[in-house]
PDB file of C-alpha atoms in Angstrom:
ATOM      1  CA  ILE A   1     107.838 -64.597 235.702  1.00 51.00           C
ATOM      2  CA  ASN A   2     108.438 -66.542 232.463  1.00 58.00           C
ATOM      3  CA  LYS A   3     112.180 -67.108 232.849  1.00 62.00           C
ATOM      4  CA  PRO A   4     112.840 -68.728 229.426  1.00 68.00           C
ATOM      5  CA  ALA A   5     111.252 -65.716 227.676  1.00 69.00           C
ATOM      6  CA  ILE A   6     113.370 -63.385 229.801  1.00 71.00           C
ATOM      7  CA  TYR A   7     116.530 -65.300 228.867  1.00 72.00           C
ATOM      8  CA  VAL A   8     115.666 -65.036 225.169  1.00 76.00           C
ATOM      9  CA  PHE A   9     114.946 -61.301 225.366  1.00 75.00           C
ATOM     10  CA  PHE A  10     118.114 -60.428 227.241  1.00 75.00           C
ATOM     11  CA  LEU A  11     120.152 -62.669 224.937  1.00 79.00           C
ATOM     12  CA  LEU A  12     118.738 -60.654 222.019  1.00 79.00           C
ATOM     13  CA  PHE A  13     119.678 -57.471 223.835  1.00 77.00           C
ATOM     14  CA  GLN A  14     123.229 -58.675 224.398  1.00 79.00           C
ATOM     15  CA  ILE A  15     123.514 -59.554 220.698  1.00 82.00           C
ATOM     16  CA  LEU A  16     122.375 -56.004 219.887  1.00 79.00           C
ATOM     17  CA  GLY A  17     125.061 -54.600 222.170  1.00 80.00           C
ATOM     18  CA  ALA A  18     127.679 -56.831 220.554  1.00 84.00           C
ATOM     19  CA  VAL A  19     126.630 -55.610 217.093  1.00 82.00           C
ATOM     20  CA  ILE A  20     126.956 -51.942 218.163  1.00 81.00           C
ATOM     21  CA  LEU A  21     130.323 -52.709 219.775  1.00 83.00           C
ATOM     22  CA  GLY A  22     131.510 -54.514 216.641  1.00 84.00           C
ATOM     23  CA  PHE A  23     130.388 -51.645 214.410  1.00 79.00           C
ATOM     24  CA  GLY A  24     132.417 -49.158 216.447  1.00 78.00           C
ATOM     25  CA  ILE A  25     135.507 -51.389 216.306  1.00 84.00           C
ATOM     26  CA  TRP A  26     135.019 -51.856 212.540  1.00 80.00           C
ATOM     27  CA  ILE A  27     135.009 -48.087 211.988  1.00 73.00           C
ATOM     28  CA  LEU A  28     138.348 -47.771 213.790  1.00 75.00           C
ATOM     29  CA  ALA A  29     139.902 -50.836 212.149  1.00 76.00           C
ATOM     30  CA  ASP A  30     138.659 -50.339 208.573  1.00 68.00           C
ATOM     31  CA  LYS A  31     141.399 -49.106 206.244  1.00 63.00           C
ATOM     32  CA  THR A  32     139.953 -49.766 202.779  1.00 60.00           C
ATOM     33  CA  SER A  33     136.649 -47.919 202.382  1.00 62.00           C
ATOM     34  CA  PHE A  34     134.961 -44.541 202.496  1.00 66.00           C
ATOM     35  CA  ILE A  35     134.618 -44.931 206.273  1.00 68.00           C
ATOM     36  CA  ALA A  36     138.432 -45.073 206.448  1.00 66.00           C
ATOM     37  CA  VAL A  37     138.704 -41.753 204.615  1.00 67.00           C
ATOM     38  CA  LEU A  38     136.308 -40.181 207.100  1.00 65.00           C
ATOM     39  CA  GLN A  39     137.747 -41.582 210.317  1.00 62.00           C
ATOM     40  CA  MET A  40     141.373 -40.875 209.352  1.00 59.00           C
ATOM     41  CA  SER A  41     140.559 -37.304 208.313  1.00 57.00           C
ATOM     42  CA  SER A  42     137.811 -36.264 210.702  1.00 61.00           C
ATOM     43  CA  PRO A  43     138.241 -36.556 214.500  1.00 65.00           C
ATOM     44  CA  SER A  44     134.453 -36.333 214.939  1.00 65.00           C
ATOM     45  CA  LEU A  45     133.887 -39.750 213.314  1.00 65.00           C
ATOM     46  CA  LYS A  46     136.659 -41.317 215.369  1.00 70.00           C
ATOM     47  CA  THR A  47     135.045 -39.877 218.508  1.00 74.00           C
ATOM     48  CA  GLY A  48     131.719 -41.303 217.323  1.00 72.00           C
ATOM     49  CA  ALA A  49     133.344 -44.730 216.928  1.00 75.00           C
ATOM     50  CA  TYR A  50     134.582 -44.639 220.531  1.00 81.00           C
ATOM     51  CA  ILE A  51     131.082 -43.641 221.644  1.00 80.00           C
ATOM     52  CA  LEU A  52     129.618 -46.623 219.758  1.00 78.00           C
ATOM     53  CA  ILE A  53     132.120 -48.940 221.431  1.00 83.00           C
ATOM     54  CA  GLY A  54     131.171 -47.512 224.828  1.00 83.00           C
ATOM     55  CA  VAL A  55     127.437 -47.797 224.140  1.00 80.00           C
ATOM     56  CA  GLY A  56     127.842 -51.348 222.836  1.00 82.00           C
ATOM     57  CA  ALA A  57     129.852 -52.459 225.876  1.00 85.00           C
ATOM     58  CA  LEU A  58     127.366 -50.766 228.208  1.00 82.00           C
ATOM     59  CA  THR A  59     124.455 -52.433 226.403  1.00 80.00           C
ATOM     60  CA  VAL A  60     126.009 -55.884 226.850  1.00 82.00           C
ATOM     61  CA  LEU A  61     126.680 -55.162 230.536  1.00 82.00           C
ATOM     62  CA  MET A  62     123.164 -53.858 231.062  1.00 79.00           C
ATOM     63  CA  GLY A  63     121.761 -56.976 229.394  1.00 78.00           C
ATOM     64  CA  ILE A  64     123.593 -59.135 231.937  1.00 81.00           C
ATOM     65  CA  LEU A  65     122.513 -56.979 234.893  1.00 78.00           C
ATOM     66  CA  GLY A  66     118.928 -56.805 233.631  1.00 77.00           C
ATOM     67  CA  CYS A  67     118.785 -60.575 233.263  1.00 78.00           C
ATOM     68  CA  LEU A  68     120.171 -61.071 236.786  1.00 79.00           C
ATOM     69  CA  GLY A  69     117.721 -58.539 238.171  1.00 76.00           C
ATOM     70  CA  ALA A  70     114.742 -60.153 236.431  1.00 75.00           C
ATOM     71  CA  VAL A  71     115.578 -63.760 237.290  1.00 75.00           C
ATOM     72  CA  ASN A  72     116.547 -63.049 240.904  1.00 78.00           C
ATOM     73  CA  GLU A  73     113.858 -60.360 241.325  1.00 75.00           C
ATOM     74  CA  ILE A  74     116.317 -57.634 242.346  1.00 78.00           C
ATOM     75  CA  ARG A  75     114.511 -54.324 241.904  1.00 79.00           C
ATOM     76  CA  CYS A  76     117.610 -52.105 242.113  1.00 82.00           C
ATOM     77  CA  LEU A  77     119.220 -53.904 239.164  1.00 80.00           C
ATOM     78  CA  LEU A  78     116.034 -53.598 237.126  1.00 79.00           C
ATOM     79  CA  GLY A  79     115.839 -49.904 238.010  1.00 82.00           C
ATOM     80  CA  LEU A  80     119.469 -49.395 236.968  1.00 82.00           C
ATOM     81  CA  TYR A  81     118.770 -51.279 233.738  1.00 81.00           C
ATOM     82  CA  PHE A  82     115.745 -49.081 232.972  1.00 83.00           C
ATOM     83  CA  THR A  83     117.671 -45.856 233.726  1.00 85.00           C
ATOM     84  CA  CYS A  84     120.641 -46.801 231.517  1.00 82.00           C
ATOM     85  CA  LEU A  85     118.349 -47.822 228.664  1.00 81.00           C
ATOM     86  CA  MET A  86     116.518 -44.516 228.882  1.00 85.00           C
ATOM     87  CA  ILE A  87     119.817 -42.576 228.816  1.00 84.00           C
ATOM     88  CA  ILE A  88     121.061 -44.568 225.797  1.00 80.00           C
ATOM     89  CA  LEU A  89     117.782 -44.045 223.926  1.00 81.00           C
ATOM     90  CA  ILE A  90     117.773 -40.293 224.633  1.00 84.00           C
ATOM     91  CA  ALA A  91     121.417 -40.064 223.496  1.00 79.00           C
ATOM     92  CA  GLN A  92     120.589 -41.874 220.251  1.00 77.00           C
ATOM     93  CA  VAL A  93     117.650 -39.571 219.516  1.00 80.00           C
ATOM     94  CA  ALA A  94     119.809 -36.517 220.306  1.00 80.00           C
ATOM     95  CA  ALA A  95     122.597 -37.792 218.010  1.00 74.00           C
ATOM     96  CA  GLY A  96     120.085 -38.382 215.220  1.00 74.00           C
ATOM     97  CA  LEU A  97     118.701 -34.853 215.577  1.00 79.00           C
ATOM     98  CA  VAL A  98     122.210 -33.348 215.561  1.00 75.00           C
ATOM     99  CA  ILE A  99     123.113 -35.258 212.388  1.00 71.00           C
ATOM    100  CA  TYR A 100     119.842 -34.241 210.724  1.00 74.00           C
ATOM    101  CA  PHE A 101     120.131 -30.528 211.517  1.00 79.00           C
ATOM    102  CA  GLN A 102     123.900 -30.397 210.954  1.00 73.00           C
ATOM    103  CA  LYS A 103     123.929 -32.420 207.715  1.00 74.00           C
ATOM    104  CA  GLU A 104     124.968 -29.433 205.589  1.00 78.00           C
ATOM    105  CA  THR A 105     127.837 -28.640 207.957  1.00 78.00           C
ATOM    106  CA  LEU A 106     128.918 -32.292 207.894  1.00 73.00           C
ATOM    107  CA  LYS A 107     128.715 -32.293 204.103  1.00 78.00           C
ATOM    108  CA  GLU A 108     130.938 -29.196 203.918  1.00 83.00           C
ATOM    109  CA  GLU A 109     133.467 -30.752 206.301  1.00 79.00           C
ATOM    110  CA  LEU A 110     133.536 -33.934 204.259  1.00 79.00           C
ATOM    111  CA  SER A 111     133.968 -31.946 201.051  1.00 86.00           C
ATOM    112  CA  ARG A 112     136.885 -30.038 202.572  1.00 87.00           C
ATOM    113  CA  VAL A 113     138.569 -33.255 203.737  1.00 83.00           C
ATOM    114  CA  VAL A 114     138.300 -34.971 200.337  1.00 87.00           C
ATOM    115  CA  VAL A 115     139.355 -31.903 198.307  1.00 90.00           C
ATOM    116  CA  ASN A 116     142.423 -31.479 200.537  1.00 90.00           C
ATOM    117  CA  LEU A 117     143.234 -35.186 200.135  1.00 89.00           C
ATOM    118  CA  ILE A 118     143.048 -34.940 196.349  1.00 92.00           C
ATOM    119  CA  GLN A 119     145.182 -31.795 196.179  1.00 93.00           C
ATOM    120  CA  ASN A 120     147.960 -33.351 198.299  1.00 91.00           C
ATOM    121  CA  TYR A 121     147.727 -36.892 196.884  1.00 93.00           C
ATOM    122  CA  HIS A 122     151.233 -38.217 196.197  1.00 91.00           C
ATOM    123  CA  PRO A 123     151.959 -41.931 195.443  1.00 87.00           C
ATOM    124  CA  SER A 124     155.303 -41.808 197.264  1.00 85.00           C
ATOM    125  CA  ASN A 125     153.885 -40.249 200.452  1.00 83.00           C
ATOM    126  CA  ASP A 126     154.100 -43.142 202.934  1.00 81.00           C
ATOM    127  CA  ASN A 127     152.710 -41.021 205.782  1.00 81.00           C
ATOM    128  CA  LYS A 128     149.298 -40.880 204.100  1.00 80.00           C
ATOM    129  CA  ARG A 129     149.458 -44.264 202.386  1.00 82.00           C
ATOM    130  CA  ASN A 130     146.419 -45.745 204.186  1.00 79.00           C
ATOM    131  CA  LEU A 131     144.293 -42.659 203.578  1.00 81.00           C
ATOM    132  CA  GLN A 132     145.230 -42.474 199.901  1.00 87.00           C
ATOM    133  CA  ASP A 133     144.674 -46.208 199.385  1.00 86.00           C
ATOM    134  CA  ALA A 134     141.246 -45.862 201.001  1.00 84.00           C
ATOM    135  CA  TRP A 135     140.309 -43.052 198.604  1.00 88.00           C
ATOM    136  CA  ASP A 136     141.551 -45.075 195.621  1.00 89.00           C
ATOM    137  CA  TYR A 137     139.337 -47.927 196.837  1.00 86.00           C
ATOM    138  CA  VAL A 138     136.323 -45.579 197.016  1.00 86.00           C
ATOM    139  CA  GLN A 139     136.844 -44.277 193.476  1.00 89.00           C
ATOM    140  CA  THR A 140     137.301 -47.818 192.132  1.00 88.00           C
ATOM    141  CA  GLN A 141     134.267 -49.314 193.900  1.00 84.00           C
ATOM    142  CA  ILE A 142     131.833 -46.450 193.276  1.00 86.00           C
ATOM    143  CA  ALA A 143     133.200 -45.858 189.743  1.00 88.00           C
ATOM    144  CA  CYS A 144     133.625 -42.145 190.363  1.00 90.00           C
ATOM    145  CA  CYS A 145     136.361 -39.531 190.092  1.00 93.00           C
ATOM    146  CA  GLY A 146     137.117 -36.610 192.380  1.00 92.00           C
ATOM    147  CA  TRP A 147     134.527 -35.176 194.763  1.00 91.00           C
ATOM    148  CA  THR A 148     132.378 -33.122 192.404  1.00 91.00           C
ATOM    149  CA  GLY A 149     134.070 -34.497 189.278  1.00 92.00           C
ATOM    150  CA  ALA A 150     137.369 -35.350 187.620  1.00 92.00           C
ATOM    151  CA  GLN A 151     138.232 -31.646 187.408  1.00 93.00           C
ATOM    152  CA  ASP A 152     139.060 -31.726 191.132  1.00 93.00           C
ATOM    153  CA  TRP A 153     142.199 -33.695 190.249  1.00 95.00           C
ATOM    154  CA  GLU A 154     143.454 -30.816 188.078  1.00 92.00           C
ATOM    155  CA  ASN A 155     144.381 -29.064 191.350  1.00 92.00           C
ATOM    156  CA  ASN A 156     146.637 -31.929 192.413  1.00 93.00           C
ATOM    157  CA  GLU A 157     150.242 -30.766 192.827  1.00 90.00           C
ATOM    158  CA  ILE A 158     151.639 -33.431 190.472  1.00 91.00           C
ATOM    159  CA  ILE A 159     148.905 -33.551 187.820  1.00 90.00           C
ATOM    160  CA  ASN A 160     148.808 -29.751 187.639  1.00 87.00           C
ATOM    161  CA  LYS A 161     152.335 -29.866 186.181  1.00 86.00           C
ATOM    162  CA  ASN A 162     151.552 -32.632 183.711  1.00 85.00           C
ATOM    163  CA  MET A 163     147.991 -33.046 182.446  1.00 84.00           C
ATOM    164  CA  THR A 164     148.891 -36.298 180.671  1.00 85.00           C
ATOM    165  CA  LEU A 165     148.823 -37.946 184.111  1.00 89.00           C
ATOM    166  CA  TYR A 166     145.521 -39.028 185.642  1.00 91.00           C
ATOM    167  CA  PRO A 167     144.519 -41.076 188.726  1.00 92.00           C
ATOM    168  CA  CYS A 168     144.444 -44.795 187.916  1.00 90.00           C
ATOM    169  CA  SER A 169     141.590 -45.422 190.344  1.00 90.00           C
ATOM    170  CA  CYS A 170     139.395 -43.107 188.243  1.00 91.00           C
ATOM    171  CA  SER A 171     140.094 -44.940 184.999  1.00 89.00           C
ATOM    172  CA  ASN A 172     137.362 -46.523 182.922  1.00 87.00           C
ATOM    173  CA  ILE A 173     139.940 -48.556 180.952  1.00 82.00           C
ATOM    174  CA  SER A 174     140.043 -52.229 181.938  1.00 71.00           C
ATOM    175  CA  GLU A 175     143.866 -52.431 181.743  1.00 64.00           C
ATOM    176  CA  ASP A 176     144.172 -49.845 184.523  1.00 55.00           C
ATOM    177  CA  PHE A 177     142.000 -51.836 186.938  1.00 57.00           C
ATOM    178  CA  GLU A 178     145.007 -53.932 187.966  1.00 63.00           C
ATOM    179  CA  THR A 179     146.842 -50.790 189.116  1.00 66.00           C
ATOM    180  CA  ASN A 180     143.928 -48.824 190.698  1.00 74.00           C
ATOM    181  CA  SER A 181     146.306 -46.575 192.653  1.00 79.00           C
ATOM    182  CA  GLY A 182     148.787 -43.832 191.898  1.00 87.00           C
ATOM    183  CA  PHE A 183     148.889 -42.078 188.516  1.00 90.00           C
ATOM    184  CA  CYS A 184     148.622 -43.493 185.012  1.00 88.00           C
ATOM    185  CA  TYR A 185     150.160 -41.930 181.924  1.00 86.00           C
ATOM    186  CA  LEU A 186     147.940 -40.913 179.025  1.00 83.00           C
ATOM    187  CA  ASN A 187     149.611 -42.224 175.875  1.00 74.00           C
ATOM    188  CA  THR A 188     148.887 -39.518 173.340  1.00 68.00           C
ATOM    189  CA  SER A 189     150.793 -37.106 171.168  1.00 60.00           C
ATOM    190  CA  ILE A 190     147.926 -34.622 171.280  1.00 63.00           C
ATOM    191  CA  ALA A 191     148.068 -31.778 173.792  1.00 60.00           C
ATOM    192  CA  VAL A 192     145.848 -32.497 176.800  1.00 69.00           C
ATOM    193  CA  ASN A 193     144.019 -29.446 178.114  1.00 73.00           C
ATOM    194  CA  GLY A 194     142.435 -30.957 181.208  1.00 77.00           C
ATOM    195  CA  SER A 195     140.404 -33.732 182.793  1.00 82.00           C
ATOM    196  CA  ALA A 196     137.909 -33.743 179.893  1.00 84.00           C
ATOM    197  CA  ASP A 197     140.541 -35.589 177.830  1.00 84.00           C
ATOM    198  CA  TRP A 198     141.205 -38.258 180.479  1.00 89.00           C
ATOM    199  CA  PRO A 199     139.726 -41.806 180.173  1.00 88.00           C
ATOM    200  CA  VAL A 200     138.002 -41.555 183.560  1.00 91.00           C
ATOM    201  CA  HIS A 201     134.522 -41.847 185.068  1.00 91.00           C
ATOM    202  CA  GLU A 202     132.394 -38.719 184.718  1.00 88.00           C
ATOM    203  CA  GLN A 203     130.480 -39.119 187.992  1.00 89.00           C
ATOM    204  CA  GLY A 204     131.865 -37.337 191.046  1.00 90.00           C
ATOM    205  CA  CYS A 205     132.114 -39.364 194.247  1.00 89.00           C
ATOM    206  CA  MET A 206     129.787 -36.948 196.072  1.00 88.00           C
ATOM    207  CA  ASP A 207     126.940 -38.016 193.779  1.00 85.00           C
ATOM    208  CA  GLY A 208     127.974 -41.657 194.148  1.00 80.00           C
ATOM    209  CA  VAL A 209     127.978 -41.506 197.951  1.00 78.00           C
ATOM    210  CA  GLU A 210     124.613 -39.703 198.016  1.00 79.00           C
ATOM    211  CA  LYS A 211     123.171 -42.333 195.678  1.00 79.00           C
ATOM    212  CA  TRP A 212     124.485 -45.109 197.934  1.00 73.00           C
ATOM    213  CA  LEU A 213     122.910 -43.454 200.978  1.00 71.00           C
ATOM    214  CA  LYS A 214     119.564 -43.076 199.204  1.00 75.00           C
ATOM    215  CA  ASP A 215     119.638 -46.695 198.004  1.00 75.00           C
ATOM    216  CA  ASN A 216     120.408 -47.951 201.520  1.00 70.00           C
ATOM    217  CA  LEU A 217     118.349 -45.415 203.468  1.00 69.00           C
ATOM    218  CA  GLY A 218     115.598 -47.965 204.080  1.00 73.00           C
ATOM    219  CA  VAL A 219     118.062 -50.452 205.586  1.00 74.00           C
ATOM    220  CA  ILE A 220     119.676 -47.771 207.771  1.00 71.00           C
ATOM    221  CA  LEU A 221     116.322 -46.514 209.050  1.00 75.00           C
ATOM    222  CA  GLY A 222     115.143 -50.091 209.590  1.00 76.00           C
ATOM    223  CA  VAL A 223     118.175 -50.949 211.725  1.00 74.00           C
ATOM    224  CA  CYS A 224     117.843 -47.734 213.763  1.00 76.00           C
ATOM    225  CA  THR A 225     114.114 -48.349 214.282  1.00 80.00           C
ATOM    226  CA  GLY A 226     114.776 -51.965 215.290  1.00 78.00           C
ATOM    227  CA  VAL A 227     117.360 -50.880 217.868  1.00 77.00           C
ATOM    228  CA  ALA A 228     114.967 -48.279 219.306  1.00 80.00           C
ATOM    229  CA  VAL A 229     112.084 -50.795 219.475  1.00 82.00           C
ATOM    230  CA  ILE A 230     114.240 -53.362 221.316  1.00 79.00           C
ATOM    231  CA  GLU A 231     115.337 -50.690 223.789  1.00 79.00           C
ATOM    232  CA  LEU A 232     111.744 -49.574 224.372  1.00 83.00           C
ATOM    233  CA  LEU A 233     110.674 -53.185 224.925  1.00 81.00           C
ATOM    234  CA  GLY A 234     113.509 -53.567 227.417  1.00 79.00           C
ATOM    235  CA  MET A 235     112.338 -50.473 229.293  1.00 81.00           C
ATOM    236  CA  ILE A 236     108.723 -51.713 229.343  1.00 83.00           C
ATOM    237  CA  LEU A 237     109.800 -55.176 230.485  1.00 78.00           C
ATOM    238  CA  SER A 238     112.017 -53.845 233.271  1.00 78.00           C
ATOM    239  CA  ILE A 239     109.369 -51.481 234.658  1.00 81.00           C
ATOM    240  CA  SER A 240     106.723 -54.217 234.469  1.00 79.00           C
ATOM    241  CA  LEU A 241     108.960 -56.636 236.362  1.00 76.00           C
ATOM    242  CA  CYS A 242     109.639 -53.971 238.991  1.00 76.00           C
ATOM    243  CA  LYS A 243     105.896 -53.504 239.559  1.00 76.00           C
ATOM    244  CA  ASN A 244     105.357 -57.273 239.618  1.00 73.00           C
ATOM    245  CA  ILE A 245     108.075 -57.776 242.230  1.00 68.00           C
ATOM    246  CA  HIS A 246     106.604 -54.879 244.247  1.00 56.00           C
ATOM    247  CA  SER A 247     103.136 -56.501 244.169  1.00 53.00           C
ATOM    248  CA  GLU A 248     104.505 -59.908 245.140  1.00 47.00           C
ATOM    249  CA  ASP A 249     106.305 -58.380 248.095  1.00 47.00           C
ATOM    250  CA  TYR A 250     103.020 -57.056 249.427  1.00 40.00           C
ATOM    251  CA  THR A 251     101.224 -60.384 248.967  1.00 45.00           C
ATOM    252  CA  LYS A 252     103.900 -62.090 251.030  1.00 44.00           C
ATOM    253  CA  VAL A 253     103.215 -59.846 254.067  1.00 40.00           C
ATOM    254  CA  PRO A 254     101.191 -61.874 256.631  1.00 46.00           C
ATOM    255  CA  LYS A 255      97.810 -60.458 257.439  1.00 48.00           C
ATOM    256  CA  SER A 256      97.194 -59.502 261.034  1.00 45.00           C
TER     257      SER A 256
END
C-alpha cells in the first residue's frame, strides 16, 4: 500500500468535509445576503444547513477512520468508510432530484416569503431588523426592486398610504446609496400615482436571482461534480484496499 498517496487522498477528503461543514455554518451565520432572507424565513433551508453541518462533520470523521483503516489494514474500518460514503452519495443524489423536481414549489415558497416581507417591511420593526437589512442588501447588490418589480412595494403598509415614499435600497440615485435601508422621500410637488414615478431600478429581484444562478450554474455544477467524483474515488479506494488486505491475509497462511 502506498501510504503517502493514501495520506494525501484522505487529507483531501477531510478538506472536502471541512468545506461542507463550513458552508452549513455560513448559511446559519450569514445575516447580510439573500441566503439570510431564505434561512430566516424558510425552515427548510435552516434544516438543510443543519444537514450540511452533519454531513460535513461525518465526512471529516470518515476521512480519519478511512485513513486509520487503510494504514493499519483494518477491514472493518474500511467497510464502515465505504458504507458511509455510499449513504452520503445516495443522499446527495436524492436531494438533487428533490430540488430539481420541486423547483417550482420552491420558487413559489420563495416568492411568498419575499412578498410577505415586502408587505410588512417597517424601518422601526426591531424584531425583523436582520431580515429586513438582508433584503435591503439584496436589492442594493443585485440592483433590483421588489420580487417581480417595484410595484410589489405599492402593497407595503406604509408606502400604500404615501406614494411619495420609496425603498432607499431600490434607488438608482447615487445620494441614496449611503442610506440603502428604510424609506426615502420623493421630493416633488407633482402627484405620484405609483412606483412608475419612483427613481428605482426596473428589474425585479426574481429576474436578478435567476440571472445570478444561470451565470454561476457552471461553478455550482462543477463543485457538485467534484464532490461526487472524490466520494466515488474514496469508495473505489476503500473497496480495493479491502480486497488487497483480504488477499494478503491468504498469502500469509502457511502451506501444509
